[in-house]
Amino acid sequence: MKHEETIISGFGGQGALFAGQLLAYAGIAETLYVTWIPSYGPEMRGGTANCTVILSEEEIGAPIIQNPTAAIVLNLPSMEKYEPLVKPGGLLIVNQSLIPVESTRQDIRVITIPATDIATELGNPRMANLVLLGAFIQATGLISMESLESELGKHISERHRKWLEPNKEALHKGAEFA
Amino acid sequence: MKHEETIISGFGGQGALFAGQLLAYAGIAETLYVTWIPSYGPEMRGGTANCTVILSEEEIGAPIIQNPTAAIVLNLPSMEKYEPLVKPGGLLIVNQSLIPVESTRQDIRVITIPATDIATELGNPRMANLVLLGAFIQATGLISMESLESELGKHISERHRKWLEPNKEALHKGAEFA
Amino acid sequence: MGRGMVILNIDRCKGCGLCTHVCPVNILVLSPDTFNAKGYHPVTVTDMEQCIGCASCATICPDVVFTVFRRKRQPQAAAANA
Amino acid sequence: MGRGMVILNIDRCKGCGLCTHVCPVNILVLSPDTFNAKGYHPVTVTDMEQCIGCASCATICPDVVFTVFRRKRQPQAAAANA
Amino acid sequence: MAKELLKGNVAFAEAAVRYGLEAYFGYPITPQSEALEHLSGRMVELGRVFLQAESEVAAVNMVYGAASAGVRVMTSTSGPGFALMAEGLSYIAGSEVPAVFVNMMRGGPGLGNIQPSQADYFFMTKTAGHGDFHPLVLAPASIQELIDMMGLAFELAEKYRTLVYIAGDGSLGQMMESAELPPMQPLREKRPDWAVIGCEGRDPNIITSLYLGAKNLEAVNIRLQKKLAEIKQNETRWKEYETEDAEILLVAYGTVGRICTSVVRESRKQGLKIGLLRPQTLWPFPDTRIRELAAQVKAILVSEMSAGQMLEDVERTAQGQCPVKFYGRLGGVVPLTDEILSETRKLVREVA
Amino acid sequence: MAKELLKGNVAFAEAAVRYGLEAYFGYPITPQSEALEHLSGRMVELGRVFLQAESEVAAVNMVYGAASAGVRVMTSTSGPGFALMAEGLSYIAGSEVPAVFVNMMRGGPGLGNIQPSQADYFFMTKTAGHGDFHPLVLAPASIQELIDMMGLAFELAEKYRTLVYIAGDGSLGQMMESAELPPMQPLREKRPDWAVIGCEGRDPNIITSLYLGAKNLEAVNIRLQKKLAEIKQNETRWKEYETEDAEILLVAYGTVGRICTSVVRESRKQGLKIGLLRPQTLWPFPDTRIRELAAQVKAILVSEMSAGQMLEDVERTAQGQCPVKFYGRLGGVVPLTDEILSETRKLVREVA
Amino acid sequence: MSIEVKIPDEMELVYEYPDALTEVSSHYCPGCTHGIVHRLVAEVIDELGIREKTIGVAPVGCAVLAYKYIKTDFVEAAHGRALAMATGIKRVNPDKIVFTYQGDGDLAAIGTAETVHAANRGELLTTVFINNAIYGMTGGQMAPTTLPGMITTSSPTGRDVITAGYPIKMSEILAQTTGAVYITRESATNLGAIRKTKKAIKRAFMAQIAGLGYACVEVVSTCCTNWNMDPWEAMKWAEENMTEYFPLGTFKMTDEVKALQVR
Amino acid sequence: MSIEVKIPDEMELVYEYPDALTEVSSHYCPGCTHGIVHRLVAEVIDELGIREKTIGVAPVGCAVLAYKYIKTDFVEAAHGRALAMATGIKRVNPDKIVFTYQGDGDLAAIGTAETVHAANRGELLTTVFINNAIYGMTGGQMAPTTLPGMITTSSPTGRDVITAGYPIKMSEILAQTTGAVYITRESATNLGAIRKTKKAIKRAFMAQIAGLGYACVEVVSTCCTNWNMDPWEAMKWAEENMTEYFPLGTFKMTDEVKALQVR
Ligand SMILES: Cc1ncc(C[n+]2csc(CCOP(=O)(O)OP(=O)(O)O)c2C)c(N)n1
Ligand SMILES: Cc1ncc(C[n+]2csc(CCOP(=O)(O)OP(=O)(O)O)c2C)c(N)n1
Ligand code: SF4
Ligand code: SF4
Ligand code: SF4
Ligand code: SF4
Ligand code: SF4
Ligand code: SF4
Ligand SMILES: [Mg+2]
Ligand SMILES: [Mg+2]
C-alpha cells in the first residue's frame, strides 16, 4: 500500500510550501488521498517554512506527524531539525548547496543534491525545491513524473509561467540523483 | 414563634411598597429577620405594585410566596388576586373605600376599613396605606406601634416630613379597626 | 358650528396636558374629576364652537387622541389656491 | 575626516533601502553580496568622507541602525547663534 | 454594626466600597442598575474612581486596564451586558489580573426580560469567553451572604490573580433584607509588584495574554490549569441542611437554594427525610461531597431557574449512584416552595 | 465533480456558496481569514451580498438582520471574535432565526495565539451567550466533512430555525486535503413566511427576543426547550471505528478525532482492542451511545486540544460505568498519534 | 378604531389617526415625546405610501416596543446594534425601506461604532434618533448626551464633565462621515419644531428611496419622568437648555438631498 | 548595545539609539513605518524624561508586540479596546502618562466606539494612530481606511465604495469631539513629514502632561508587504494617493495646546 508522510522544509521563499502543494496535486491526479498542512503563524515570520504532505491509498488519519517517512530539507536549520526525525527505513533528501553537513544516519536512505547550484545553472536558484522534488518522486515511485509535470503546468502562477520549462528540467535533473 | 408572610398590594402611588418597607424596618428594629421583595419590571408600568414582606424569628427561606399568611389590599384588582390566596387562618385587610366587594372567605380573619376615606379626612388620601398597616400590626401583634412610629420618623422623606404626625395618626386610626 | 372641531379618542388620553398648552383658543382642559379607562384625567373640550381646527392639539399629542376637522374653504378660494 | 560620520549597527539592518534614498550625498547602498546575521543584504557606506552628518538616514531608518556624528560647530558660530 | 434593611444591589455596592473598592466601571442594565447608581455617588464622594462606560465592552476593558494597574476593581451587569464582556473576560483570564464581576441574572435568551433567572450558569462557570478557563464563581443566597461574598471575591481574586464572578439574580438584586455591612476598611497602600504603574526603579512590567508559539502558550495554560486545580482544592464551598439522614437530596444554589431551605423545613415537618446541599461556589463545584451524598441518598432533585444547567454538574458527579431529577422554572419565573415540595414528594413516592 | 486539493477555509466558503449562501458578513481574524477573502471575491462575482463589517459585534448583528429577512446567511471567525458575538448569538437564539457560524478555534485564553485549539467547546456547546439555549454544533474532522457539514448546517438551521455552529480549528482551516465540492445549487426562490421583507398583503411580521412578563418568556423558553429536545432526538450524529469488540474506547472530535483514527489503526496493528467514537455533533452529544459503550469497555480515553471540556460530557454520560481518562494538549499544540497511542497503552495496562 | 360621530358636510378632515399606527395604546409615560415622534414616522410612512415595503428596527430603550405601534414589518435589535441589524436587512432587501428608531444611549453610547460605520459606508438607511439626554428605560441614568451639571440617577450631584466626560454631539460627528447625505438636528419641543421634524423625517426617508445614502434625524426630546418634570415644563426646559448645547440645524445635506421635493 | 568605535574629538553626537527602545530587533517587515514611529515615540519619551512614569497600551495589529520594543510599562489590549483599557489605567494612575499605539483596523473599525468616547470624554491620554490603509497583521484585508479602488485580499477587485463603503476619516471625526484638544494628521513618508510627526507626538504627550485633554496623532503610513511594494515605492505611493484622501493637517488644537512650547 502506498503511504508516504513527507516533510518539506526550508527558508521562506525557497518554495517548500509550493513543492508540497505540487506533490499533493499530483497525488490527487493519481487518485491518492492527500493532506497538506503548513506551519503557519508567527513562526513563519521567523524565516522557516515547512509543510507536511501525506499521500496514501487509504483515508488519512493524523495530518500532522512527528516522524516523517521522508524529509526534503532545503537549508541547514531544516536539516538539523528533521534529519533525526525521519523514520528508520525512510528517506532524506538534502540540498547540499546550502547544507554543509552530512547525515550520520545509517538506517535511512540519504540523497544529497547540490540543488541550489543546479537550479542556478538552470537560471534561477529558486527552483532548488523542484530539483529535490524530482529526486523524491524518482526515489519513492510514489507518483509519476508525468503527473507532476502536468500539475506543474496547471498550478504555476501566471507570473512564473515563463519558468515552466526550466522547472520541468529541474525536476528531471533532480530525478537523475535518485 | 413569630412568622408572618404578608403581601401588600395596590395601585402604583398608593404606597404599598413603602408600607412594606416600613413594616420591614420595624421588624429589624425588633430584631426579627426580614425580607421585602417587590414586583418589579414592566408589570409595574401596568399600574399595580405589590411587595411581599416576611418577618420571622428564624432565618427566612423563600422570600417569594404563593400563599401569604396576611394580605393588605388597597384596591380591587389586588383584592381579586390575593383574597383567594391567603392561607387558612390568615388575615386579610381590605381598603373598603376602593373595594366595593366583600370577602367570602370563612376560614380567615377579614378586617375591612374605609382607609382612603379616613386618610382623606386626615388630609391626604395617600395615607390609606398607613391606616391599613396600623390595623395589621394591631391585629397580628407582630411588632409594636412604637417601633413602627419610630421607623416612620426615620424613613419618611424630607418632602413628606410635614405629613409625619398625620401619618402616625393614620396608623392609630387603623389600629382601632383591628 | 365653529370653524373647526375635534373628536377625542378619550381612552387613549394620558392626561399629559400638552395639548392644553398649545390650543390657541384655550378650549382644552384636563377634566379634574373624571377618569378614563386607563385611570387618567383625560382632556376635554370646554367650548367646541371656538375650535378653529388648527390641529395644534393633534400635532403635539403623543397619544394621537385627536381627529381634527375644519370648515371647508370656499370653492373660489380653493381655485385661487390652485 | 568629513563633516559627519555614521556608525552602523549592521545586524539590525533589514535591507529595506529607505536610507539609501534619502542620503543627500548618496553614500548609502545595500551590499549586494553580503548577508547579515538576520539574512538580509545590509546597508553599507561607500565613502564616509562625504558624510555630512545630516541624520537623514537615522530619521527614516525603521530599525534604528544609525548613530550619527557631526563635526562640532566653531565656538564663535555657536555664540552667534545664542 | 447593626443590621439594616438593605436592597441587594445597594448592599453589594456598598459592601464593595467598604471592602476597599478603588475603581468601578459599568454600564446601566436592569436589574442591577441600583448598584451603579449607588457607586456613582459613593465613589465620587470618597475620591475613588467611578466611570459610567459607553458600553459593557468598554467597561470590561476599563476594568482590565485598572486591574492591570493593580487596584481593587469591579463591574456589575446582567445577562446581555455580561455576554458583551466575554472577550474581555478571556483577556483578563489570560493575563491573570484580579477582577470581580457581578452578574444579576435575568430572563433570556436575547433581550428576554428583567425577571430573576439562573440561566447564565453555564456561561459563567464553564468558561470565561473563548479558551480554557474557569472563573471562580460565588453564589450568594441572601443579602448577608452577598455582602460577605463581596469581600471574599476581592480576597480570592487577588490571592489567585484570577477572575471572580458573583452569580446573583434579579430577585437578589431587587429584594431588601436585614443584613449587616462590614465596617469601612482602609484602602491597600501598595500596588502589587506586577502592576503597570510606571517602571521607576525596575524593569518594565508587561501585562499580556499573547504567547506566540504553541509551546509557550501551552506552558502558560498549564500554569493556569495548576492554579485552577489549587483553587478547586482550597476554595470549594457549600452549605448543607439536614443532610445527615437525608434520603432525598435537594441541590440548589442562590435564590432557589434559599427557597429549598423552606422546602426542607416544610418537608421535615411532614416527616420526610429531605436534605439540601447549597453550593456557594459554582466553580469550583462541590463534586466530592455530592458524590458522597449520592451514595447515601435514594435520589437527588436539582432545582434551578433554568432549563437544567447545574443539573449536568450534579449528574456528572453523582456518577449514576442514584437517580437525579430536575425541577426548573424558566424565563424569569421563581419557583415556589410548594412547587418544589410537591416535586420532592413525588420523588419520595417514586423511590420508595 | 472530481476531487480537488482544497484549503479548509476556502473549502467551507466555496461550499457555502454552492449550497446557496445569500449573504456573508464577517471580520478578518486568523486562522479563518481566507474564508472571508474567498467570499469577498465570489459573492460579489455572483451578485450576492458580502460585507466586511467593522467588528464581530457588528457582523453578528448584520447576520441577525439578514437572517430575520429570511436569507441563507453565515459568518466565520475564531475565538476572540466569537466571544464578541455572544450577545448577538443569544438574540438570534431567542428570536429563532436560522443562521450559521463557523469558529476556527485558536489558542486562548485572551489573544493567545493563532495555533489550532478546541478550547471553545464549552463556549460553543453549553450556551449561546446568556440565557438557556444550545446551538446545534457540528464538528468536522476532514475537509470533505467540513464541506458536507456546510450544507447540513444550512439545512438544520432552517429546518429548526436555530443557530448552527461549525466547530473547526486552525489546522482544519489551514490544511489542504483532497475533497469534492458540491455542484452549484440554485438559490431558494421564496423567503419564509415569518421573514421581514415588508408586509405587503399580510399583517406585519415581527422578529423579537423580548417577552415581558415571566410567564410569557417561560412559555417561549418551554417551546425552545421542546425544539432542542426534538433536535436531540433527531440530529445526534457520530462515527464509530472498530468499537464492536473494543476494550478501550477513545472519544475525540474534529482534528483530534481524525488523529485518533490513526491511533486505532496503529493499535489494532499491535493487537490492542481499541475503538473510537468521534462525535460529529457536539450538541446534541451522543449521550446514549456513549453510555452503552461505557458499559461495554474497560475504560474510556478522551482526548482534546483543551484542558478537558468534552471530557465532562463523557463523564456525565458514562455514569461511572468505567474509568474515564483524559489526554489533552493546550495552547495550540496538536497531539501526535504516538502520544495518544502511548496514553492508550498506559490505560490498557492500568485496566488489564 | 371606530368613532360614531356625525361629521357635518361642510367640515373636512384635517388630521386623522395614521394608518401606519396600530391601535395599541403605548406604554410611554404621559407626555413622552416618543409618542409624538412615533406619530410623525407613521404619518411620513403613510404619506409616502411605503407601509407595506418598510421594515423598522426597534432599539433597546423606551422605544423597544415600537413594533407594537408602527404597523410595518419590524425587528427588535440588540442594544446599540440597530444599524448593524438594519444593514443586514437592507443589504438583502435592497428594494425595501429600512429605518432605525433609536435613543441616545442606544445610538450614541453602546452603538457608536455601528452608527458611525453605517453612516460612513453610506448605507441606504434612515435613522430617527431620540436625544432625550437620559437613559429613559433603565431608570434615568446619565446618557452620553446628558448636559453638564444635569442630575441623573448615575450623576447624583450633576454631570461633572471632568470625570464623566462631555455630552456627545452625534450629528456633528455623523456630518463628518463620507457616506451620510443628510444629517440634521430637529426638536419635538414645540409645534413649529414638530412640523419641521416631520419634514426632516420625510426627507430622510426620501433620501433612502432615492438611493442617495445615509440619513439621520436627531430629535431633541424630553423624558419628563426621569427629568422629574411635568411634560410641558420638560419641553420648555429642553428648549432653553438642550438646544444651547445641541444647536438645531442641518449639519450635512448633499445637493441631491436638497433637491428632493418634500411637501 | 556596545559599539567599539573611536569617535574623533571634533565630532559630536547628533543621533543615537533612544534609551526608551529595547535592543530587541523588531518583527516588522523591512521598511515598515511602524519601526519609524516606534522610534519617534521612544525619542519623545526620552526627551520628555518620562520613561519611568509612562504606561503604553499595545493594540492587536502588527504593533501587538510594541511592548517588546518600547521600554516602559506596557499592556496588550484586546482588539480595538486600547483606549478603554488606557482609560482604566489612567483613571487609577492619574499622575502617570498613558498612551495608546493603534492601527487603523484597531482604532477606526472595531474600536470606533472606544476611540470616539475616550476622545469625547477628554481622557488625559495620547494616541499614536498608524493609518496604513490595511489590516497588516492578518494578511492585508481591507481596512476602514483603505482607499477607493485599492486592491486588498478582501477587496480583490478594488474597494468598491458602493458596497464596501467609504474610507473613514478619523481625525475629522475626532475633531468634532468636545474632549479632544489636539487632533492632527501627519505622515511618515518623507523626512520632513517624519520630523513633523515627531513634533506632533511630542505635543500630544505634552498635552497630556499638562492635563489639557485627549490628543491623537494620526500618521499616514505604509504597509509595503501587503501593498506589494518596495518600501520606498510604498512611501511615494502613500504620498501621492493617501494624502489626497486623507489631507494632512491639524484638525483641532485648543489655545492651551497651541501655547505648549514644543522644541
Ligand atoms: C447590552 C445591554 N446593556 C444594557 C442594557 C440596558 N438598557 C436597556 S435600555 C438602555 C438605555 C436606554 O436609553 P436610550 O437609548 O437613551 O433610550 P430611552 O429609553 O432614553 O429612549 C439600557 C442601558 C441592555 N438591555 N443591553
Ligand atoms: C476580536 C478580534 N477580531 C479580529 C482579530 C484579528 N485581527 C488581528 S489584527 C487585526 C487588524 C489589524 O489591522 P490594523 O489595526 O490596521 O493594524 P496593522 O496590522 O495594519 O498595523 C485583526 C482584524 C482579533 N485579534 N481579535
Ligand atoms: S384644533 Fe386647534 S383650536 Fe381646535 S382644539 Fe385643537 S388646538 Fe384647539
Ligand atoms: S396631549 Fe394627548 S394625551 Fe396629552 S392631555 Fe392632550 S389629549 Fe391627552
Ligand atoms: S548622516 Fe546624512 S550624509 Fe551621512 S550617511 Fe546619513 S544621510 Fe548620508
Ligand atoms: S533604512 Fe535602516 S533597515 Fe533600511 S536599509 Fe537602511 S539601515 Fe537598513
Ligand atoms: S421614561 Fe422617559 S423616555 Fe421613557 S417613556 Fe417615560 S418619559 Fe418617555
Ligand atoms: S505587514 Fe505591513 S504593517 Fe505589518 S509589519 Fe509588515 S509592512 Fe508593517
Ligand atoms: Mg435616551
Ligand atoms: Mg493597519
GROMACS .gro file of N, CA and C in nm, chain E residues 27-30 33 36-37 40-41 44 50-57 84 111, chain G residues 60 64 76 79 81 105 109-110 135 138-139 141-143 153-156 163-164:
model
  120
  547TYR      N    1  -2.198   4.987   3.317
  547TYR     CA    2  -2.298   5.037   3.222
  547TYR      C    3  -2.434   4.994   3.278
  548PRO      N    4  -2.532   5.084   3.275
  548PRO     CA    5  -2.660   5.051   3.337
  548PRO      C    6  -2.729   4.933   3.271
  549ILE      N    7  -2.787   4.848   3.350
  549ILE     CA    8  -2.877   4.746   3.297
  549ILE      C    9  -2.961   4.694   3.412
  550THR      N   10  -3.089   4.683   3.389
  550THR     CA   11  -3.180   4.625   3.487
  550THR      C   12  -3.156   4.474   3.490
  553SER      N   13  -2.897   4.805   3.803
  553SER     CA   14  -2.856   4.945   3.791
  553SER      C   15  -2.840   5.018   3.924
  556LEU      N   16  -2.478   5.048   4.026
  556LEU     CA   17  -2.405   5.153   3.955
  556LEU      C   18  -2.447   5.290   4.008
  557GLU      N   19  -2.575   5.307   4.031
  557GLU     CA   20  -2.623   5.436   4.080
  557GLU      C   21  -2.565   5.467   4.219
  560SER      N   22  -2.210   5.561   4.185
  560SER     CA   23  -2.188   5.691   4.119
  560SER      C   24  -2.180   5.802   4.222
  561GLY      N   25  -2.253   5.786   4.330
  561GLY     CA   26  -2.244   5.885   4.436
  561GLY      C   27  -2.131   5.856   4.532
  564VAL      N   28  -1.743   5.882   4.414
  564VAL     CA   29  -1.701   6.020   4.391
  564VAL      C   30  -1.683   6.090   4.526
  570PHE      N   31  -1.503   5.628   3.973
  570PHE     CA   32  -1.628   5.575   3.917
  570PHE      C   33  -1.640   5.628   3.776
  571LEU      N   34  -1.669   5.540   3.682
  571LEU     CA   35  -1.692   5.588   3.546
  571LEU      C   36  -1.801   5.505   3.481
  572GLN      N   37  -1.902   5.574   3.431
  572GLN     CA   38  -2.003   5.505   3.351
  572GLN      C   39  -1.947   5.493   3.210
  573ALA      N   40  -1.925   5.370   3.168
  573ALA     CA   41  -1.863   5.346   3.037
  573ALA      C   42  -1.966   5.363   2.926
  574GLU      N   43  -1.917   5.365   2.804
  574GLU     CA   44  -2.008   5.380   2.690
  574GLU      C   45  -2.075   5.248   2.654
  575SER      N   46  -2.029   5.138   2.711
  575SER     CA   47  -2.088   5.007   2.683
  575SER      C   48  -2.025   4.907   2.777
  576GLU      N   49  -2.077   4.786   2.777
  576GLU     CA   50  -2.017   4.681   2.858
  576GLU      C   51  -1.883   4.638   2.799
  577VAL      N   52  -1.870   4.648   2.668
  577VAL     CA   53  -1.743   4.614   2.606
  577VAL      C   54  -1.635   4.710   2.658
  604LEU      N   55  -2.159   4.059   2.643
  604LEU     CA   56  -2.071   4.150   2.569
  604LEU      C   57  -1.931   4.155   2.629
  631LEU      N   58  -3.297   3.956   2.449
  631LEU     CA   59  -3.338   4.064   2.540
  631LEU      C   60  -3.421   4.006   2.653
 1284VAL      N   61  -3.304   4.895   2.189
 1284VAL     CA   62  -3.332   4.869   2.329
 1284VAL      C   63  -3.327   5.004   2.399
 1288VAL      N   64  -3.835   5.023   2.277
 1288VAL     CA   65  -3.813   4.882   2.246
 1288VAL      C   66  -3.936   4.815   2.187
 1300GLU      N   67  -3.648   4.370   1.648
 1300GLU     CA   68  -3.603   4.431   1.772
 1300GLU      C   69  -3.454   4.399   1.784
 1303HIS      N   70  -2.912   4.603   2.202
 1303HIS     CA   71  -2.886   4.740   2.244
 1303HIS      C   72  -2.769   4.801   2.165
 1305ARG      N   73  -2.724   4.804   1.844
 1305ARG     CA   74  -2.685   4.740   1.718
 1305ARG      C   75  -2.788   4.758   1.609
 1329GLY      N   76  -2.882   5.659   2.434
 1329GLY     CA   77  -2.795   5.555   2.490
 1329GLY      C   78  -2.764   5.452   2.384
 1333ALA      N   79  -2.407   5.580   2.266
 1333ALA     CA   80  -2.314   5.521   2.364
 1333ALA      C   81  -2.272   5.385   2.309
 1334ILE      N   82  -2.348   5.285   2.345
 1334ILE     CA   83  -2.308   5.147   2.312
 1334ILE      C   84  -2.304   5.124   2.161
 1359TYR      N   85  -3.099   5.793   2.996
 1359TYR     CA   86  -3.140   5.655   2.975
 1359TYR      C   87  -3.279   5.642   3.035
 1362THR      N   88  -3.408   5.248   3.165
 1362THR     CA   89  -3.346   5.182   3.280
 1362THR      C   90  -3.356   5.265   3.408
 1363GLY      N   91  -3.424   5.377   3.399
 1363GLY     CA   92  -3.448   5.450   3.522
 1363GLY      C   93  -3.369   5.578   3.537
 1365GLN      N   94  -3.054   5.696   3.418
 1365GLN     CA   95  -2.910   5.717   3.436
 1365GLN      C   96  -2.858   5.819   3.334
 1366MET      N   97  -2.738   5.865   3.359
 1366MET     CA   98  -2.672   5.957   3.268
 1366MET      C   99  -2.658   5.896   3.129
 1367ALA      N  100  -2.688   5.974   3.030
 1367ALA     CA  101  -2.668   5.931   2.892
 1367ALA      C  102  -2.543   6.000   2.839
 1377THR      N  103  -2.974   5.965   3.786
 1377THR     CA  104  -2.954   5.865   3.891
 1377THR      C  105  -2.809   5.815   3.896
 1378SER      N  106  -2.733   5.838   3.789
 1378SER     CA  107  -2.591   5.799   3.796
 1378SER      C  108  -2.498   5.920   3.792
 1379SER      N  109  -2.555   6.038   3.805
 1379SER     CA  110  -2.474   6.158   3.828
 1379SER      C  111  -2.549   6.240   3.931
 1380PRO      N  112  -2.552   6.186   4.054
 1380PRO     CA  113  -2.642   6.242   4.155
 1380PRO      C  114  -2.609   6.385   4.196
 1387THR      N  115  -1.495   6.434   3.522
 1387THR     CA  116  -1.486   6.290   3.545
 1387THR      C  117  -1.577   6.210   3.452
 1388ALA      N  118  -1.695   6.261   3.426
 1388ALA     CA  119  -1.790   6.183   3.346
 1388ALA      C  120  -1.777   6.212   3.198
   0.00000   0.00000   0.00000
